[in-house]
mmCIF file of N, CA and C in Angstrom:
data_model
loop_
_atom_site.group_PDB
_atom_site.id
_atom_site.type_symbol
_atom_site.label_atom_id
_atom_site.label_comp_id
_atom_site.label_asym_id
_atom_site.label_seq_id
_atom_site.Cartn_x
_atom_site.Cartn_y
_atom_site.Cartn_z
ATOM 1 N N UNK C 592 0.834 -1.191 0.000
ATOM 2 C CA UNK C 592 0.000 0.000 0.000
ATOM 3 C C UNK C 592 0.884 1.262 0.000
ATOM 4 N N UNK C 593 1.944 1.215 0.809
ATOM 5 C CA UNK C 593 2.851 2.357 0.878
ATOM 6 C C UNK C 593 3.495 2.629 -0.481
ATOM 7 N N UNK C 594 3.856 1.572 -1.187
ATOM 8 C CA UNK C 594 4.463 1.728 -2.505
ATOM 9 C C UNK C 594 3.496 2.366 -3.494
ATOM 10 N N UNK C 595 2.243 2.001 -3.390
ATOM 11 C CA UNK C 595 1.223 2.575 -4.273
ATOM 12 C C UNK C 595 1.072 4.064 -3.993
ATOM 13 N N UNK C 596 1.063 4.436 -2.716
ATOM 14 C CA UNK C 596 0.956 5.849 -2.354
ATOM 15 C C UNK C 596 2.160 6.641 -2.846
ATOM 16 N N UNK C 597 3.342 6.081 -2.701
ATOM 17 C CA UNK C 597 4.544 6.760 -3.184
ATOM 18 C C UNK C 597 4.524 6.912 -4.700
ATOM 19 N N UNK C 598 3.953 5.960 -5.373
ATOM 20 C CA UNK C 598 3.849 6.022 -6.826
ATOM 21 C C UNK C 598 2.828 7.075 -7.267
ATOM 22 N N UNK C 599 1.740 7.188 -6.531
ATOM 23 C CA UNK C 599 0.679 8.125 -6.895
ATOM 24 C C UNK C 599 0.957 9.566 -6.476
ATOM 25 N N UNK C 600 1.823 9.768 -5.492
ATOM 26 C CA UNK C 600 2.104 11.116 -4.998
ATOM 27 C C UNK C 600 2.623 12.050 -6.096
ATOM 28 N N UNK C 601 3.645 11.681 -6.870
ATOM 29 C CA UNK C 601 4.101 12.599 -7.931
ATOM 30 C C UNK C 601 3.029 12.886 -8.974
ATOM 31 N N UNK C 602 2.220 11.905 -9.276
ATOM 32 C CA UNK C 602 1.140 12.099 -10.252
ATOM 33 C C UNK C 602 0.136 13.109 -9.720
ATOM 34 N N UNK C 603 -0.224 12.977 -8.440
ATOM 35 C CA UNK C 603 -1.201 13.909 -7.876
ATOM 36 C C UNK C 603 -0.635 15.319 -7.777
ATOM 37 N N UNK C 604 0.655 15.448 -7.464
ATOM 38 C CA UNK C 604 1.269 16.774 -7.416
ATOM 39 C C UNK C 604 1.278 17.427 -8.791
ATOM 40 N N UNK C 605 1.611 16.654 -9.811
ATOM 41 C CA UNK C 605 1.615 17.182 -11.166
ATOM 42 C C UNK C 605 0.211 17.581 -11.597
ATOM 43 N N UNK C 606 -0.766 16.774 -11.267
ATOM 44 C CA UNK C 606 -2.151 17.065 -11.655
ATOM 45 C C UNK C 606 -2.624 18.364 -11.031
ATOM 46 N N UNK C 607 -2.266 18.597 -9.775
ATOM 47 C CA UNK C 607 -2.674 19.834 -9.119
ATOM 48 C C UNK C 607 -1.997 21.038 -9.767
ATOM 49 N N UNK C 608 -0.758 20.886 -10.183
ATOM 50 C CA UNK C 608 -0.030 21.996 -10.779
ATOM 51 C C UNK C 608 -0.527 22.334 -12.183
ATOM 52 N N UNK C 609 -1.237 21.424 -12.822
ATOM 53 C CA UNK C 609 -1.661 21.671 -14.192
ATOM 54 C C UNK C 609 -3.002 22.398 -14.289
ATOM 55 N N UNK C 610 -3.715 22.544 -13.192
ATOM 56 C CA UNK C 610 -4.982 23.265 -13.228
ATOM 57 C C UNK C 610 -4.728 24.749 -13.396
ATOM 58 N N UNK C 611 -5.630 25.420 -14.090
ATOM 59 C CA UNK C 611 -5.531 26.866 -14.241
ATOM 60 C C UNK C 611 -6.690 27.515 -13.516
ATOM 61 N N UNK C 612 -6.538 28.767 -13.184
ATOM 62 C CA UNK C 612 -7.594 29.492 -12.486
ATOM 63 C C UNK C 612 -8.743 29.784 -13.459
ATOM 64 N N UNK C 613 -9.922 30.073 -12.934
ATOM 65 C CA UNK C 613 -11.035 30.439 -13.826
ATOM 66 C C UNK C 613 -10.700 31.645 -14.715
ATOM 67 N N UNK C 614 -9.947 32.611 -14.176
ATOM 68 C CA UNK C 614 -9.592 33.788 -14.970
ATOM 69 C C UNK C 614 -8.606 33.424 -16.085
ATOM 70 N N UNK C 615 -7.662 32.529 -15.808
ATOM 71 C CA UNK C 615 -6.724 32.091 -16.843
ATOM 72 C C UNK C 615 -7.461 31.349 -17.957
ATOM 73 N N UNK C 616 -8.402 30.505 -17.562
ATOM 74 C CA UNK C 616 -9.206 29.760 -18.545
ATOM 75 C C UNK C 616 -10.007 30.735 -19.402
ATOM 76 N N UNK C 617 -10.666 31.674 -18.745
ATOM 77 C CA UNK C 617 -11.490 32.651 -19.456
ATOM 78 C C UNK C 617 -10.637 33.529 -20.364
ATOM 79 N N UNK C 618 -9.472 33.915 -19.887
ATOM 80 C CA UNK C 618 -8.564 34.742 -20.688
ATOM 81 C C UNK C 618 -8.123 34.010 -21.950
ATOM 82 N N UNK C 619 -7.810 32.732 -21.819
ATOM 83 C CA UNK C 619 -7.383 31.971 -23.003
ATOM 84 C C UNK C 619 -8.527 31.822 -23.995
ATOM 85 N N UNK C 620 -9.740 31.674 -23.501
ATOM 86 C CA UNK C 620 -10.901 31.618 -24.397
ATOM 87 C C UNK C 620 -11.108 32.954 -25.106
ATOM 88 N N UNK C 621 -11.011 34.051 -24.360
ATOM 89 C CA UNK C 621 -11.236 35.381 -24.923
ATOM 90 C C UNK C 621 -10.198 35.704 -25.991
ATOM 91 N N UNK C 622 -8.974 35.297 -25.733
ATOM 92 C CA UNK C 622 -7.895 35.623 -26.668
ATOM 93 C C UNK C 622 -7.870 34.717 -27.888
ATOM 94 N N UNK C 623 -8.476 33.532 -27.809
ATOM 95 C CA UNK C 623 -8.467 32.625 -28.952
ATOM 96 C C UNK C 623 -9.507 31.518 -28.778
ATOM 97 N N UNK C 624 -10.804 31.847 -28.891
ATOM 98 C CA UNK C 624 -11.821 30.819 -28.675
ATOM 99 C C UNK C 624 -11.840 29.727 -29.748
ATOM 100 N N UNK C 625 -11.774 30.080 -30.987
ATOM 101 C CA UNK C 625 -11.787 29.106 -32.077
ATOM 102 C C UNK C 625 -10.981 29.635 -33.255
ATOM 103 N N UNK C 626 -9.848 30.242 -32.953
ATOM 104 C CA UNK C 626 -8.981 30.736 -34.012
ATOM 105 C C UNK C 626 -9.026 32.237 -34.225
ATOM 106 N N UNK C 627 -10.063 32.905 -33.769
ATOM 107 C CA UNK C 627 -10.176 34.357 -33.906
ATOM 108 C C UNK C 627 -10.451 34.915 -32.523
ATOM 109 N N UNK C 628 -9.528 35.685 -31.983
ATOM 110 C CA UNK C 628 -9.673 36.221 -30.638
ATOM 111 C C UNK C 628 -10.720 37.316 -30.545
ATOM 112 N N UNK C 629 -11.464 37.309 -29.457
ATOM 113 C CA UNK C 629 -12.499 38.317 -29.215
ATOM 114 C C UNK C 629 -11.906 39.722 -29.155
ATOM 115 N N UNK C 630 -10.681 39.838 -28.600
ATOM 116 C CA UNK C 630 -10.062 41.150 -28.442
ATOM 117 C C UNK C 630 -9.788 41.822 -29.771
ATOM 118 N N UNK C 631 -9.713 41.064 -30.848
ATOM 119 C CA UNK C 631 -9.461 41.664 -32.158
ATOM 120 C C UNK C 631 -10.576 42.612 -32.576
ATOM 121 N N UNK C 632 -11.791 42.328 -32.163
ATOM 122 C CA UNK C 632 -12.929 43.180 -32.532
ATOM 123 C C UNK C 632 -13.530 43.922 -31.338
ATOM 124 N N UNK C 633 -13.459 43.319 -30.160
ATOM 125 C CA UNK C 633 -14.145 43.889 -28.999
ATOM 126 C C UNK C 633 -13.214 44.563 -28.005
ATOM 127 N N UNK C 634 -11.915 44.589 -28.292
ATOM 128 C CA UNK C 634 -10.963 45.243 -27.403
ATOM 129 C C UNK C 634 -10.501 44.333 -26.281
ATOM 130 N N UNK C 635 -9.457 44.748 -25.615
ATOM 131 C CA UNK C 635 -8.815 43.954 -24.570
ATOM 132 C C UNK C 635 -9.762 43.641 -23.424
ATOM 133 N N UNK C 636 -10.624 44.578 -23.077
ATOM 134 C CA UNK C 636 -11.532 44.400 -21.947
ATOM 135 C C UNK C 636 -12.996 44.328 -22.356
ATOM 136 N N UNK C 637 -13.255 44.139 -23.635
ATOM 137 C CA UNK C 637 -14.638 44.098 -24.098
ATOM 138 C C UNK C 637 -15.246 45.469 -24.285
ATOM 139 N N UNK C 638 -14.390 46.491 -24.364
ATOM 140 C CA UNK C 638 -14.860 47.873 -24.466
ATOM 141 C C UNK C 638 -15.284 48.277 -25.873
ATOM 142 N N UNK C 639 -15.042 47.397 -26.852
ATOM 143 C CA UNK C 639 -15.365 47.689 -28.246
ATOM 144 C C UNK C 639 -14.216 48.410 -28.926
ATOM 145 N N UNK C 640 -14.136 48.270 -30.237
ATOM 146 C CA UNK C 640 -13.093 48.973 -30.978
ATOM 147 C C UNK C 640 -13.419 48.988 -32.464
ATOM 148 N N UNK C 641 -12.829 49.952 -33.148
ATOM 149 C CA UNK C 641 -12.961 50.033 -34.602
ATOM 150 C C UNK C 641 -12.016 48.991 -35.196
ATOM 151 N N UNK C 642 -12.555 48.120 -36.012
ATOM 152 C CA UNK C 642 -11.772 47.049 -36.629
ATOM 153 C C UNK C 642 -11.167 47.531 -37.946
ATOM 154 N N UNK C 643 -11.961 48.249 -38.725
ATOM 155 C CA UNK C 643 -11.476 48.714 -40.028
ATOM 156 C C UNK C 643 -12.211 49.981 -40.445
ATOM 157 N N UNK C 644 -11.511 50.826 -41.178
ATOM 158 C CA UNK C 644 -12.113 52.004 -41.814
ATOM 159 C C UNK C 644 -11.951 51.797 -43.311
ATOM 160 N N UNK C 645 -12.976 52.158 -44.036
ATOM 161 C CA UNK C 645 -12.916 51.945 -45.481
ATOM 162 C C UNK C 645 -13.814 52.956 -46.174
ATOM 163 N N UNK C 646 -13.708 52.974 -47.478
ATOM 164 C CA UNK C 646 -14.532 53.867 -48.276
ATOM 165 C C UNK C 646 -15.356 53.028 -49.246
ATOM 166 N N UNK C 647 -16.644 53.311 -49.291
ATOM 167 C CA UNK C 647 -17.546 52.588 -50.189
ATOM 168 C C UNK C 647 -18.411 53.607 -50.920
ATOM 169 N N UNK C 648 -18.303 53.613 -52.244
ATOM 170 C CA UNK C 648 -19.044 54.566 -53.083
ATOM 171 C C UNK C 648 -18.820 56.001 -52.611
ATOM 172 N N UNK C 649 -17.548 56.323 -52.417
ATOM 173 C CA UNK C 649 -17.116 57.663 -51.990
ATOM 174 C C UNK C 649 -17.636 58.065 -50.610
ATOM 175 N N UNK C 650 -18.062 57.122 -49.828
ATOM 176 C CA UNK C 650 -18.532 57.401 -48.475
ATOM 177 C C UNK C 650 -17.620 56.680 -47.485
ATOM 178 N N UNK C 651 -17.099 57.431 -46.508
ATOM 179 C CA UNK C 651 -16.225 56.840 -45.503
ATOM 180 C C UNK C 651 -17.071 56.058 -44.505
ATOM 181 N N UNK C 652 -16.632 54.826 -44.241
ATOM 182 C CA UNK C 652 -17.357 53.958 -43.329
ATOM 183 C C UNK C 652 -16.374 53.287 -42.386
ATOM 184 N N UNK C 653 -16.906 52.659 -41.372
ATOM 185 C CA UNK C 653 -16.065 51.878 -40.471
ATOM 186 C C UNK C 653 -16.823 50.638 -40.028
ATOM 187 N N UNK C 654 -16.049 49.642 -39.684
ATOM 188 C CA UNK C 654 -16.605 48.395 -39.158
ATOM 189 C C UNK C 654 -16.095 48.270 -37.728
ATOM 190 N N UNK C 655 -17.015 48.176 -36.778
ATOM 191 C CA UNK C 655 -16.643 48.154 -35.368
ATOM 192 C C UNK C 655 -17.165 46.918 -34.666
ATOM 193 N N UNK C 656 -16.398 46.471 -33.697
ATOM 194 C CA UNK C 656 -16.867 45.443 -32.780
ATOM 195 C C UNK C 656 -17.480 46.169 -31.602
ATOM 196 N N UNK C 657 -18.723 45.890 -31.261
ATOM 197 C CA UNK C 657 -19.390 46.646 -30.199
ATOM 198 C C UNK C 657 -18.837 46.341 -28.809
ATOM 199 N N UNK C 658 -19.153 47.233 -27.901
ATOM 200 C CA UNK C 658 -18.829 47.034 -26.489
ATOM 201 C C UNK C 658 -19.633 45.830 -25.992
ATOM 202 N N UNK C 659 -18.973 44.907 -25.338
ATOM 203 C CA UNK C 659 -19.676 43.721 -24.830
ATOM 204 C C UNK C 659 -19.600 43.603 -23.316
ATOM 205 N N UNK C 660 -18.825 44.466 -22.667
ATOM 206 C CA UNK C 660 -18.669 44.330 -21.223
ATOM 207 C C UNK C 660 -19.792 44.967 -20.414
ATOM 208 N N UNK C 661 -20.747 45.584 -21.085
ATOM 209 C CA UNK C 661 -21.890 46.148 -20.359
ATOM 210 C C UNK C 661 -23.196 45.417 -20.699
ATOM 211 N N UNK C 662 -23.081 44.323 -21.443
ATOM 212 C CA UNK C 662 -24.266 43.540 -21.802
ATOM 213 C C UNK C 662 -24.700 42.671 -20.620
ATOM 214 N N UNK C 663 -26.004 42.404 -20.539
ATOM 215 C CA UNK C 663 -26.435 41.418 -19.553
ATOM 216 C C UNK C 663 -26.153 40.027 -20.119
ATOM 217 N N UNK C 664 -26.174 39.022 -19.251
ATOM 218 C CA UNK C 664 -25.775 37.690 -19.678
ATOM 219 C C UNK C 664 -26.654 37.142 -20.797
ATOM 220 N N UNK C 665 -27.963 37.365 -20.740
ATOM 221 C CA UNK C 665 -28.856 36.824 -21.771
ATOM 222 C C UNK C 665 -28.539 37.383 -23.150
ATOM 223 N N UNK C 666 -28.292 38.691 -23.230
ATOM 224 C CA UNK C 666 -27.933 39.300 -24.515
ATOM 225 C C UNK C 666 -26.566 38.806 -24.988
ATOM 226 N N UNK C 667 -25.641 38.661 -24.056
ATOM 227 C CA UNK C 667 -24.303 38.151 -24.361
ATOM 228 C C UNK C 667 -24.410 36.731 -24.927
ATOM 229 N N UNK C 668 -25.182 35.900 -24.272
ATOM 230 C CA UNK C 668 -25.384 34.514 -24.693
ATOM 231 C C UNK C 668 -25.992 34.464 -26.099
ATOM 232 N N UNK C 669 -27.017 35.255 -26.327
ATOM 233 C CA UNK C 669 -27.687 35.296 -27.625
ATOM 234 C C UNK C 669 -26.730 35.763 -28.719
ATOM 235 N N UNK C 670 -25.957 36.809 -28.435
ATOM 236 C CA UNK C 670 -25.018 37.341 -29.431
ATOM 237 C C UNK C 670 -23.974 36.302 -29.842
ATOM 238 N N UNK C 671 -23.602 35.441 -28.930
ATOM 239 C CA UNK C 671 -22.615 34.413 -29.255
ATOM 240 C C UNK C 671 -23.215 33.229 -30.012
ATOM 241 N N UNK C 672 -24.521 33.168 -30.079
ATOM 242 C CA UNK C 672 -25.167 32.047 -30.753
ATOM 243 C C UNK C 672 -25.910 32.424 -32.019
ATOM 244 N N UNK C 673 -25.758 33.688 -32.447
ATOM 245 C CA UNK C 673 -26.404 34.160 -33.673
ATOM 246 C C UNK C 673 -25.341 34.838 -34.526
ATOM 247 N N UNK C 674 -25.249 34.444 -35.770
ATOM 248 C CA UNK C 674 -24.260 35.068 -36.659
ATOM 249 C C UNK C 674 -24.880 36.296 -37.310
ATOM 250 N N UNK C 675 -24.293 37.458 -37.035
ATOM 251 C CA UNK C 675 -24.762 38.685 -37.672
ATOM 252 C C UNK C 675 -23.655 39.730 -37.668
ATOM 253 N N UNK C 676 -23.704 40.619 -38.621
ATOM 254 C CA UNK C 676 -22.773 41.750 -38.730
ATOM 255 C C UNK C 676 -21.303 41.347 -38.584
ATOM 256 N N UNK C 677 -20.923 40.263 -39.191
ATOM 257 C CA UNK C 677 -19.519 39.848 -39.159
ATOM 258 C C UNK C 677 -19.116 39.040 -37.946
ATOM 259 N N UNK C 678 -20.025 38.830 -37.016
ATOM 260 C CA UNK C 678 -19.712 38.043 -35.820
ATOM 261 C C UNK C 678 -19.734 36.561 -36.186
ATOM 262 N N UNK C 679 -18.586 35.886 -36.054
ATOM 263 C CA UNK C 679 -18.574 34.459 -36.398
ATOM 264 C C UNK C 679 -19.305 33.614 -35.367
ATOM 265 N N UNK C 680 -19.787 32.483 -35.792
ATOM 266 C CA UNK C 680 -20.374 31.502 -34.861
ATOM 267 C C UNK C 680 -19.237 30.673 -34.316
ATOM 268 N N UNK C 681 -19.097 30.616 -33.021
ATOM 269 C CA UNK C 681 -18.026 29.851 -32.404
ATOM 270 C C UNK C 681 -18.487 28.487 -31.904
ATOM 271 N N UNK C 682 -19.771 28.276 -31.792
ATOM 272 C CA UNK C 682 -20.322 27.025 -31.272
ATOM 273 C C UNK C 682 -19.741 26.717 -29.895
ATOM 274 N N UNK C 683 -19.827 27.704 -29.020
ATOM 275 C CA UNK C 683 -19.295 27.578 -27.668
ATOM 276 C C UNK C 683 -20.269 26.835 -26.763
ATOM 277 N N UNK C 684 -19.718 26.179 -25.773
ATOM 278 C CA UNK C 684 -20.559 25.504 -24.778
ATOM 279 C C UNK C 684 -21.060 26.538 -23.778
ATOM 280 N N UNK C 685 -22.043 26.151 -22.989
ATOM 281 C CA UNK C 685 -22.577 27.037 -21.946
ATOM 282 C C UNK C 685 -21.451 27.433 -20.984
ATOM 283 N N UNK C 686 -20.608 26.488 -20.621
ATOM 284 C CA UNK C 686 -19.493 26.762 -19.703
ATOM 285 C C UNK C 686 -18.524 27.779 -20.311
ATOM 286 N N UNK C 687 -18.241 27.658 -21.595
ATOM 287 C CA UNK C 687 -17.336 28.593 -22.254
ATOM 288 C C UNK C 687 -17.938 29.996 -22.318
ATOM 289 N N UNK C 688 -19.229 30.080 -22.586
ATOM 290 C CA UNK C 688 -19.901 31.384 -22.638
ATOM 291 C C UNK C 688 -19.895 32.025 -21.253
ATOM 292 N N UNK C 689 -20.160 31.238 -20.222
ATOM 293 C CA UNK C 689 -20.116 31.765 -18.855
ATOM 294 C C UNK C 689 -18.716 32.257 -18.511
ATOM 295 N N UNK C 690 -17.692 31.523 -18.934
ATOM 296 C CA UNK C 690 -16.309 31.938 -18.677
ATOM 297 C C UNK C 690 -15.989 33.245 -19.393
ATOM 298 N N UNK C 691 -16.430 33.384 -20.633
ATOM 299 C CA UNK C 691 -16.188 34.621 -21.382
ATOM 300 C C UNK C 691 -16.904 35.804 -20.732
ATOM 301 N N UNK C 692 -18.130 35.576 -20.284
ATOM 302 C CA UNK C 692 -18.877 36.646 -19.616
ATOM 303 C C UNK C 692 -18.171 37.053 -18.327
ATOM 304 N N UNK C 693 -17.717 36.070 -17.563
ATOM 305 C CA UNK C 693 -16.950 36.319 -16.345
ATOM 306 C C UNK C 693 -15.722 37.169 -16.673
ATOM 307 N N UNK C 694 -15.021 36.808 -17.740
ATOM 308 C CA UNK C 694 -13.804 37.512 -18.132
ATOM 309 C C UNK C 694 -14.072 38.989 -18.419
ATOM 310 N N UNK C 695 -15.052 39.282 -19.261
ATOM 311 C CA UNK C 695 -15.284 40.695 -19.614
ATOM 312 C C UNK C 695 -15.783 41.491 -18.416
ATOM 313 N N UNK C 696 -16.545 40.844 -17.522
ATOM 314 C CA UNK C 696 -16.995 41.549 -16.323
ATOM 315 C C UNK C 696 -15.822 41.851 -15.390
ATOM 316 N N UNK C 697 -14.925 40.893 -15.225
ATOM 317 C CA UNK C 697 -13.742 41.103 -14.381
ATOM 318 C C UNK C 697 -12.818 42.162 -14.980
ATOM 319 N N UNK C 698 -12.624 42.136 -16.296
ATOM 320 C CA UNK C 698 -11.777 43.129 -16.949
ATOM 321 C C UNK C 698 -12.386 44.530 -16.820
ATOM 322 N N UNK C 699 -13.711 44.605 -16.869
ATOM 323 C CA UNK C 699 -14.376 45.903 -16.701
ATOM 324 C C UNK C 699 -14.138 46.421 -15.283
ATOM 325 N N UNK C 700 -14.258 45.542 -14.292
ATOM 326 C CA UNK C 700 -13.999 45.938 -12.900
ATOM 327 C C UNK C 700 -12.560 46.427 -12.744
ATOM 328 N N UNK C 701 -11.607 45.709 -13.371
ATOM 329 C CA UNK C 701 -10.198 46.106 -13.322
ATOM 330 C C UNK C 701 -9.993 47.490 -13.908
ATOM 331 N N UNK C 702 -10.575 47.746 -15.069
ATOM 332 C CA UNK C 702 -10.368 49.036 -15.708
ATOM 333 C C UNK C 702 -11.015 50.161 -14.916
ATOM 334 N N UNK C 703 -12.126 49.886 -14.235
ATOM 335 C CA UNK C 703 -12.763 50.894 -13.389
ATOM 336 C C UNK C 703 -11.878 51.189 -12.183
ATOM 337 N N UNK C 704 -11.345 50.146 -11.549
ATOM 338 C CA UNK C 704 -10.507 50.365 -10.372
ATOM 339 C C UNK C 704 -9.162 51.013 -10.748
ATOM 340 N N UNK C 705 -8.646 50.732 -11.936
ATOM 341 C CA UNK C 705 -7.398 51.354 -12.390
ATOM 342 C C UNK C 705 -7.593 52.831 -12.724
ATOM 343 N N UNK C 706 -8.826 53.201 -13.108
ATOM 344 C CA UNK C 706 -9.114 54.589 -13.477
ATOM 345 C C UNK C 706 -9.202 55.482 -12.237
ATOM 346 N N UNK C 707 -9.431 54.877 -11.083
ATOM 347 C CA UNK C 707 -9.581 55.672 -9.838
ATOM 348 C C UNK C 707 -8.267 56.171 -9.314
#
């Protein structure tokens, strides 16, 4: 029995060290959920950003990723499950969507506290 415990101890230590925090998990999803990072269109903290400026028929236009850090969860969930206005479908799980929502809310809190 003692030998089995000694054999399992390094495995259990390694397993504990490989877990990431909820914020690390959410950050990795936000930065690259399925090949295209959310920050590319929605900004580092979900504050929104201009993705491109262009001219069409002599009219200046821009394509922007909207602010997502002030959305309620239901609207956030819906936006991630409907393809519109250049927003790709990521086919995220409920857990992944909750993690992304957690991430943008935490980043918003950080930016508010940093502004003080």
